[in-house]
Amino acid sequence: ERGGGPRLPDSLLYEIFLHLGHADVLAAALVCRQWHAVARDDFLWRELFYRYYRVGRDVPRHPAAVSWYDEFQRLYDTIPCVEVQALKEHNDQVLHLSFSHSGCLFASCSKDCTVKIWSNELDISLQHSSNMRPYNWSYTQFSQFNSDDSLLLVSGVFVGPHNSSSGEIAVISMENFTLLSRVRNKPYDVFGCWLNETNLISGNLHRIGRVTSCSVLWLNNAFQGIESENVNVVKRLFKIQNLNASTIRTVMVADCSRYDSPDLLLDYEEQLAASSNSTCPVFDLGSDSEEGEAKPKQTAEPAGQELPDDGDVAAEDGLQQLFDDIMEGCVRAAMTESELETRVAELFIRNRTKPPEPNLLPTDSSSKIKYLIFTTGCLTYSPHQIGIKRILPHQMTTAGPVLGEERRSDEFFDSLDHVIDIHGHIIGMGLSPDHRYLYVNSRAWPRDCVISDPMQPPPIAEEIDLHVFDLKTMKEVKRALRAHRAYTPNEECFFIFLDVSKDFVASGAEDRHGYIWDRHYNICLAKLQHDNVVNSVAFSPVEQELLLTASDDATIKVWRSPRAVRARHARKPRPRKLLFSWLMNQKS
């Protein structure tokens, strides 16, 4: 620069830099102004980005990114992958974590039968612990703050035999940590969830036969012990028939109001505002499509399937004909007791089920509508389908008929408005912060497997697939994410909670690690180590560079991004080093 010798052409420097790693390029940028300018070339950083992160060349840059350099820095420097604290106040397996909406508090549930509430200040500290053993609980398994963070829903499992499925939901006030109400919940892995600030959803299960049952979802007022005796505190939401030993589990509520203004669009063509003809499968059991005809014969017909106009008459005739055949001994000998029970239940459902809501997809008038989402099934007891039921505004309060007196006599059951078939054992679900996308952890069944006995589901894969569904279009988007693994068989399989932030999705796994992926690029960015199974993860809702992980090692680990760690602990850097400070103290 001071006339000491000829300078290399920029084009030659560019070609040389293409053969370097990103750390060497940043180091070369400190040599002189010319090298600095070439080292910041956006085309160079695009090549470095695709090569380092192994992203497909057909994947465009994040829609909010200003440059490829900034995008490289974002993925390198803002992932919460640095362990900054380990919380060991639990003395048994930690099963679940949940943040308050403000991010100031979080709750943890454990096999030690306590729910602990933590303060998320500069250093996380324990604020309160509630022991649920006096209420005959075996352990706490799930928690959720209501929308204004004034109440905490805690779900637990009753003490009982190994095959018991009974549980309970407790509501705790965040003002003074008092127990406000308790609601029965069966099966316990319904978990429960808030519908709004003061009403929560619980479940109940009624056995009808060996493999047939009825799931009832209830709307409960959180202040049951305080309300007037003349005011309803509970109301039946839906009553759904279960076939082949399946049950409704893992309920959650999605709000449709933000579907047209999501935090992040995952469809690349939609990002470019181009017309798209997606080839992703649509699972709409509320419409007459060729997909229904292509289903394998062992698939039981879900309750949400519409029937032709003469369906009621046909169902009655079919049920009567089946009974006549049984009495006359004409039923084929190969039909087992379970198959016979299922066949009778199918025919009964057709004639005693309220039809699904028309046009499930959101419209301009759907801002006040919510979706009730849950796991279910139709072939076996392991959850392999996602059921979706629309909740209308008049259903969001306990006021009105208590036990569904508004129903007609022929509307004994509610149908599902939509069903998504996963073809595998579902072990986790989570919504994006804008509720536009549903993320599902599942362990796949073998291709072309046939289920002949609902009590013997197919073997499941060790690899966990993380599927993504767009709840606005009811389509699967992107390819399934992979990296995490699980090893337990069907009968021992347990829920692994995942969480989604604006840009990232994280999940636990049985391989003693938590995992973080980028939602836009579909790539795994970090593995977070524990000494045992990682059951749950939780992003701070106001700071996605803070992540919690909970494990069977009885530990909650706190992870922050390299950038957040520097901001909290490092001294103010000198101006020259500030340019590339995000790379310092990091592994290449």
PDB file of N, CA and C in Angstrom, residues 534-582:
ATOM      1  N   VAL A 534     -31.653 -37.177  27.214  1.00  0.00           N
ATOM      2  CA  VAL A 534     -32.144 -35.798  27.268  1.00  0.00           C
ATOM      3  C   VAL A 534     -33.636 -35.824  26.961  1.00  0.00           C
ATOM      4  N   ASN A 535     -34.458 -35.480  27.969  1.00  0.00           N
ATOM      5  CA  ASN A 535     -35.914 -35.599  27.852  1.00  0.00           C
ATOM      6  C   ASN A 535     -36.596 -34.373  27.293  1.00  0.00           C
ATOM      7  N   SER A 536     -36.024 -33.194  27.539  1.00  0.00           N
ATOM      8  CA  SER A 536     -36.736 -31.968  27.186  1.00  0.00           C
ATOM      9  C   SER A 536     -35.742 -30.852  26.900  1.00  0.00           C
ATOM     10  N   VAL A 537     -36.146 -29.927  26.055  1.00  0.00           N
ATOM     11  CA  VAL A 537     -35.374 -28.719  25.751  1.00  0.00           C
ATOM     12  C   VAL A 537     -36.341 -27.544  25.760  1.00  0.00           C
ATOM     13  N   ALA A 538     -35.829 -26.349  26.029  1.00  0.00           N
ATOM     14  CA  ALA A 538     -36.700 -25.168  26.030  1.00  0.00           C
ATOM     15  C   ALA A 538     -35.884 -23.930  25.709  1.00  0.00           C
ATOM     16  N   PHE A 539     -36.289 -23.216  24.651  1.00  0.00           N
ATOM     17  CA  PHE A 539     -35.712 -21.915  24.327  1.00  0.00           C
ATOM     18  C   PHE A 539     -36.395 -20.835  25.163  1.00  0.00           C
ATOM     19  N   SER A 540     -35.632 -19.825  25.544  1.00  0.00           N
ATOM     20  CA  SER A 540     -36.267 -18.649  26.119  1.00  0.00           C
ATOM     21  C   SER A 540     -37.108 -17.980  25.038  1.00  0.00           C
ATOM     22  N   PRO A 541     -38.374 -17.646  25.323  1.00  0.00           N
ATOM     23  CA  PRO A 541     -39.225 -17.045  24.287  1.00  0.00           C
ATOM     24  C   PRO A 541     -38.817 -15.635  23.894  1.00  0.00           C
ATOM     25  N   VAL A 542     -37.972 -15.004  24.684  1.00  0.00           N
ATOM     26  CA  VAL A 542     -37.544 -13.640  24.364  1.00  0.00           C
ATOM     27  C   VAL A 542     -36.072 -13.576  23.990  1.00  0.00           C
ATOM     28  N   GLU A 543     -35.366 -14.705  24.056  1.00  0.00           N
ATOM     29  CA  GLU A 543     -33.924 -14.720  23.782  1.00  0.00           C
ATOM     30  C   GLU A 543     -33.550 -16.109  23.284  1.00  0.00           C
ATOM     31  N   GLN A 544     -33.604 -16.297  21.971  1.00  0.00           N
ATOM     32  CA  GLN A 544     -33.368 -17.643  21.446  1.00  0.00           C
ATOM     33  C   GLN A 544     -31.912 -18.087  21.556  1.00  0.00           C
ATOM     34  N   GLU A 545     -31.048 -17.212  22.035  1.00  0.00           N
ATOM     35  CA  GLU A 545     -29.662 -17.595  22.288  1.00  0.00           C
ATOM     36  C   GLU A 545     -29.477 -18.180  23.690  1.00  0.00           C
ATOM     37  N   LEU A 546     -30.601 -18.452  24.371  1.00  0.00           N
ATOM     38  CA  LEU A 546     -30.597 -19.140  25.657  1.00  0.00           C
ATOM     39  C   LEU A 546     -31.448 -20.398  25.532  1.00  0.00           C
ATOM     40  N   LEU A 547     -30.860 -21.554  25.871  1.00  0.00           N
ATOM     41  CA  LEU A 547     -31.555 -22.839  25.782  1.00  0.00           C
ATOM     42  C   LEU A 547     -31.314 -23.636  27.052  1.00  0.00           C
ATOM     43  N   LEU A 548     -32.364 -24.342  27.504  1.00  0.00           N
ATOM     44  CA  LEU A 548     -32.263 -25.250  28.636  1.00  0.00           C
ATOM     45  C   LEU A 548     -32.426 -26.682  28.150  1.00  0.00           C
ATOM     46  N   THR A 549     -31.718 -27.615  28.772  1.00  0.00           N
ATOM     47  CA  THR A 549     -31.890 -29.038  28.490  1.00  0.00           C
ATOM     48  C   THR A 549     -32.063 -29.775  29.810  1.00  0.00           C
ATOM     49  N   ALA A 550     -32.949 -30.785  29.810  1.00  0.00           N
ATOM     50  CA  ALA A 550     -33.229 -31.574  31.009  1.00  0.00           C
ATOM     51  C   ALA A 550     -32.972 -33.034  30.709  1.00  0.00           C
ATOM     52  N   SER A 551     -32.403 -33.741  31.684  1.00  0.00           N
ATOM     53  CA  SER A 551     -31.922 -35.090  31.411  1.00  0.00           C
ATOM     54  C   SER A 551     -32.249 -36.058  32.537  1.00  0.00           C
ATOM     55  N   ASP A 552     -32.157 -37.348  32.208  1.00  0.00           N
ATOM     56  CA  ASP A 552     -32.251 -38.409  33.213  1.00  0.00           C
ATOM     57  C   ASP A 552     -31.089 -38.368  34.192  1.00  0.00           C
ATOM     58  N   ASP A 553     -30.057 -37.591  33.916  1.00  0.00           N
ATOM     59  CA  ASP A 553     -28.939 -37.464  34.862  1.00  0.00           C
ATOM     60  C   ASP A 553     -29.269 -36.497  35.999  1.00  0.00           C
ATOM     61  N   ALA A 554     -30.572 -36.110  36.099  1.00  0.00           N
ATOM     62  CA  ALA A 554     -31.083 -35.248  37.178  1.00  0.00           C
ATOM     63  C   ALA A 554     -30.527 -33.828  37.097  1.00  0.00           C
ATOM     64  N   THR A 555     -30.086 -33.432  35.933  1.00  0.00           N
ATOM     65  CA  THR A 555     -29.467 -32.124  35.753  1.00  0.00           C
ATOM     66  C   THR A 555     -30.204 -31.301  34.703  1.00  0.00           C
ATOM     67  N   ILE A 556     -30.325 -30.012  34.971  1.00  0.00           N
ATOM     68  CA  ILE A 556     -30.761 -29.039  33.972  1.00  0.00           C
ATOM     69  C   ILE A 556     -29.542 -28.231  33.563  1.00  0.00           C
ATOM     70  N   LYS A 557     -29.230 -28.234  32.279  1.00  0.00           N
ATOM     71  CA  LYS A 557     -28.082 -27.461  31.807  1.00  0.00           C
ATOM     72  C   LYS A 557     -28.563 -26.197  31.090  1.00  0.00           C
ATOM     73  N   VAL A 558     -27.799 -25.133  31.304  1.00  0.00           N
ATOM     74  CA  VAL A 558     -28.096 -23.831  30.704  1.00  0.00           C
ATOM     75  C   VAL A 558     -27.053 -23.565  29.626  1.00  0.00           C
ATOM     76  N   TRP A 559     -27.534 -23.291  28.422  1.00  0.00           N
ATOM     77  CA  TRP A 559     -26.653 -23.080  27.276  1.00  0.00           C
ATOM     78  C   TRP A 559     -26.893 -21.685  26.707  1.00  0.00           C
ATOM     79  N   ARG A 560     -25.805 -20.976  26.421  1.00  0.00           N
ATOM     80  CA  ARG A 560     -25.897 -19.667  25.777  1.00  0.00           C
ATOM     81  C   ARG A 560     -25.005 -19.644  24.530  1.00  0.00           C
ATOM     82  N   SER A 561     -25.277 -18.696  23.678  1.00  0.00           N
ATOM     83  CA  SER A 561     -24.491 -18.571  22.450  1.00  0.00           C
ATOM     84  C   SER A 561     -23.128 -17.973  22.772  1.00  0.00           C
ATOM     85  N   PRO A 562     -22.123 -18.220  21.902  1.00  0.00           N
ATOM     86  CA  PRO A 562     -20.813 -17.581  22.107  1.00  0.00           C
ATOM     87  C   PRO A 562     -20.919 -16.068  22.205  1.00  0.00           C
ATOM     88  N   ARG A 563     -21.796 -15.481  21.387  1.00  0.00           N
ATOM     89  CA  ARG A 563     -21.963 -14.021  21.431  1.00  0.00           C
ATOM     90  C   ARG A 563     -22.502 -13.573  22.788  1.00  0.00           C
ATOM     91  N   ALA A 564     -23.495 -14.296  23.320  1.00  0.00           N
ATOM     92  CA  ALA A 564     -24.062 -13.922  24.615  1.00  0.00           C
ATOM     93  C   ALA A 564     -23.053 -14.094  25.740  1.00  0.00           C
ATOM     94  N   VAL A 565     -22.231 -15.144  25.649  1.00  0.00           N
ATOM     95  CA  VAL A 565     -21.207 -15.370  26.674  1.00  0.00           C
ATOM     96  C   VAL A 565     -20.204 -14.222  26.680  1.00  0.00           C
ATOM     97  N   ARG A 566     -19.765 -13.798  25.485  1.00  0.00           N
ATOM     98  CA  ARG A 566     -18.812 -12.675  25.416  1.00  0.00           C
ATOM     99  C   ARG A 566     -19.432 -11.410  25.972  1.00  0.00           C
ATOM    100  N   ALA A 567     -20.697 -11.169  25.634  1.00  0.00           N
ATOM    101  CA  ALA A 567     -21.350  -9.944  26.085  1.00  0.00           C
ATOM    102  C   ALA A 567     -21.484  -9.904  27.602  1.00  0.00           C
ATOM    103  N   ARG A 568     -21.615 -11.069  28.212  1.00  0.00           N
ATOM    104  CA  ARG A 568     -21.815 -11.135  29.654  1.00  0.00           C
ATOM    105  C   ARG A 568     -20.512 -11.131  30.446  1.00  0.00           C
ATOM    106  N   HIS A 569     -19.469 -11.714  29.873  1.00  0.00           N
ATOM    107  CA  HIS A 569     -18.265 -11.951  30.673  1.00  0.00           C
ATOM    108  C   HIS A 569     -16.996 -11.288  30.144  1.00  0.00           C
ATOM    109  N   ALA A 570     -16.899 -11.052  28.868  1.00  0.00           N
ATOM    110  CA  ALA A 570     -15.622 -10.558  28.330  1.00  0.00           C
ATOM    111  C   ALA A 570     -15.500  -9.050  28.519  1.00  0.00           C
ATOM    112  N   ARG A 571     -14.265  -8.610  28.561  1.00  0.00           N
ATOM    113  CA  ARG A 571     -14.020  -7.174  28.597  1.00  0.00           C
ATOM    114  C   ARG A 571     -14.330  -6.578  27.232  1.00  0.00           C
ATOM    115  N   LYS A 572     -14.512  -5.266  27.211  1.00  0.00           N
ATOM    116  CA  LYS A 572     -14.787  -4.585  25.952  1.00  0.00           C
ATOM    117  C   LYS A 572     -13.592  -4.728  25.027  1.00  0.00           C
ATOM    118  N   PRO A 573     -13.784  -5.293  23.817  1.00  0.00           N
ATOM    119  CA  PRO A 573     -12.644  -5.527  22.921  1.00  0.00           C
ATOM    120  C   PRO A 573     -12.118  -4.231  22.316  1.00  0.00           C
ATOM    121  N   ARG A 574     -10.853  -4.294  21.894  1.00  0.00           N
ATOM    122  CA  ARG A 574     -10.267  -3.140  21.204  1.00  0.00           C
ATOM    123  C   ARG A 574     -10.877  -2.996  19.814  1.00  0.00           C
ATOM    124  N   PRO A 575     -10.918  -1.784  19.248  1.00  0.00           N
ATOM    125  CA  PRO A 575     -11.618  -1.557  17.971  1.00  0.00           C
ATOM    126  C   PRO A 575     -11.146  -2.462  16.840  1.00  0.00           C
ATOM    127  N   ARG A 576      -9.821  -2.746  16.732  1.00  0.00           N
ATOM    128  CA  ARG A 576      -9.332  -3.537  15.604  1.00  0.00           C
ATOM    129  C   ARG A 576      -9.860  -4.961  15.668  1.00  0.00           C
ATOM    130  N   LYS A 577      -9.965  -5.543  16.842  1.00  0.00           N
ATOM    131  CA  LYS A 577     -10.423  -6.912  16.981  1.00  0.00           C
ATOM    132  C   LYS A 577     -11.936  -7.026  16.902  1.00  0.00           C
ATOM    133  N   LEU A 578     -12.626  -5.932  17.025  1.00  0.00           N
ATOM    134  CA  LEU A 578     -14.083  -5.980  17.024  1.00  0.00           C
ATOM    135  C   LEU A 578     -14.638  -6.488  15.707  1.00  0.00           C
ATOM    136  N   LEU A 579     -13.921  -6.259  14.599  1.00  0.00           N
ATOM    137  CA  LEU A 579     -14.405  -6.652  13.287  1.00  0.00           C
ATOM    138  C   LEU A 579     -14.709  -8.135  13.225  1.00  0.00           C
ATOM    139  N   PHE A 580     -13.860  -8.952  13.786  1.00  0.00           N
ATOM    140  CA  PHE A 580     -14.027 -10.399  13.660  1.00  0.00           C
ATOM    141  C   PHE A 580     -14.035 -11.064  15.048  1.00  0.00           C
ATOM    142  N   SER A 581     -14.532 -10.347  16.041  1.00  0.00           N
ATOM    143  CA  SER A 581     -14.507 -10.881  17.401  1.00  0.00           C
ATOM    144  C   SER A 581     -15.371 -12.111  17.551  1.00  0.00           C
ATOM    145  N   TRP A 582     -16.356 -12.292  16.668  1.00  0.00           N
ATOM    146  CA  TRP A 582     -17.247 -13.453  16.791  1.00  0.00           C
ATOM    147  C   TRP A 582     -16.534 -14.765  16.554  1.00  0.00           C
TER     148      TRP A 582
END
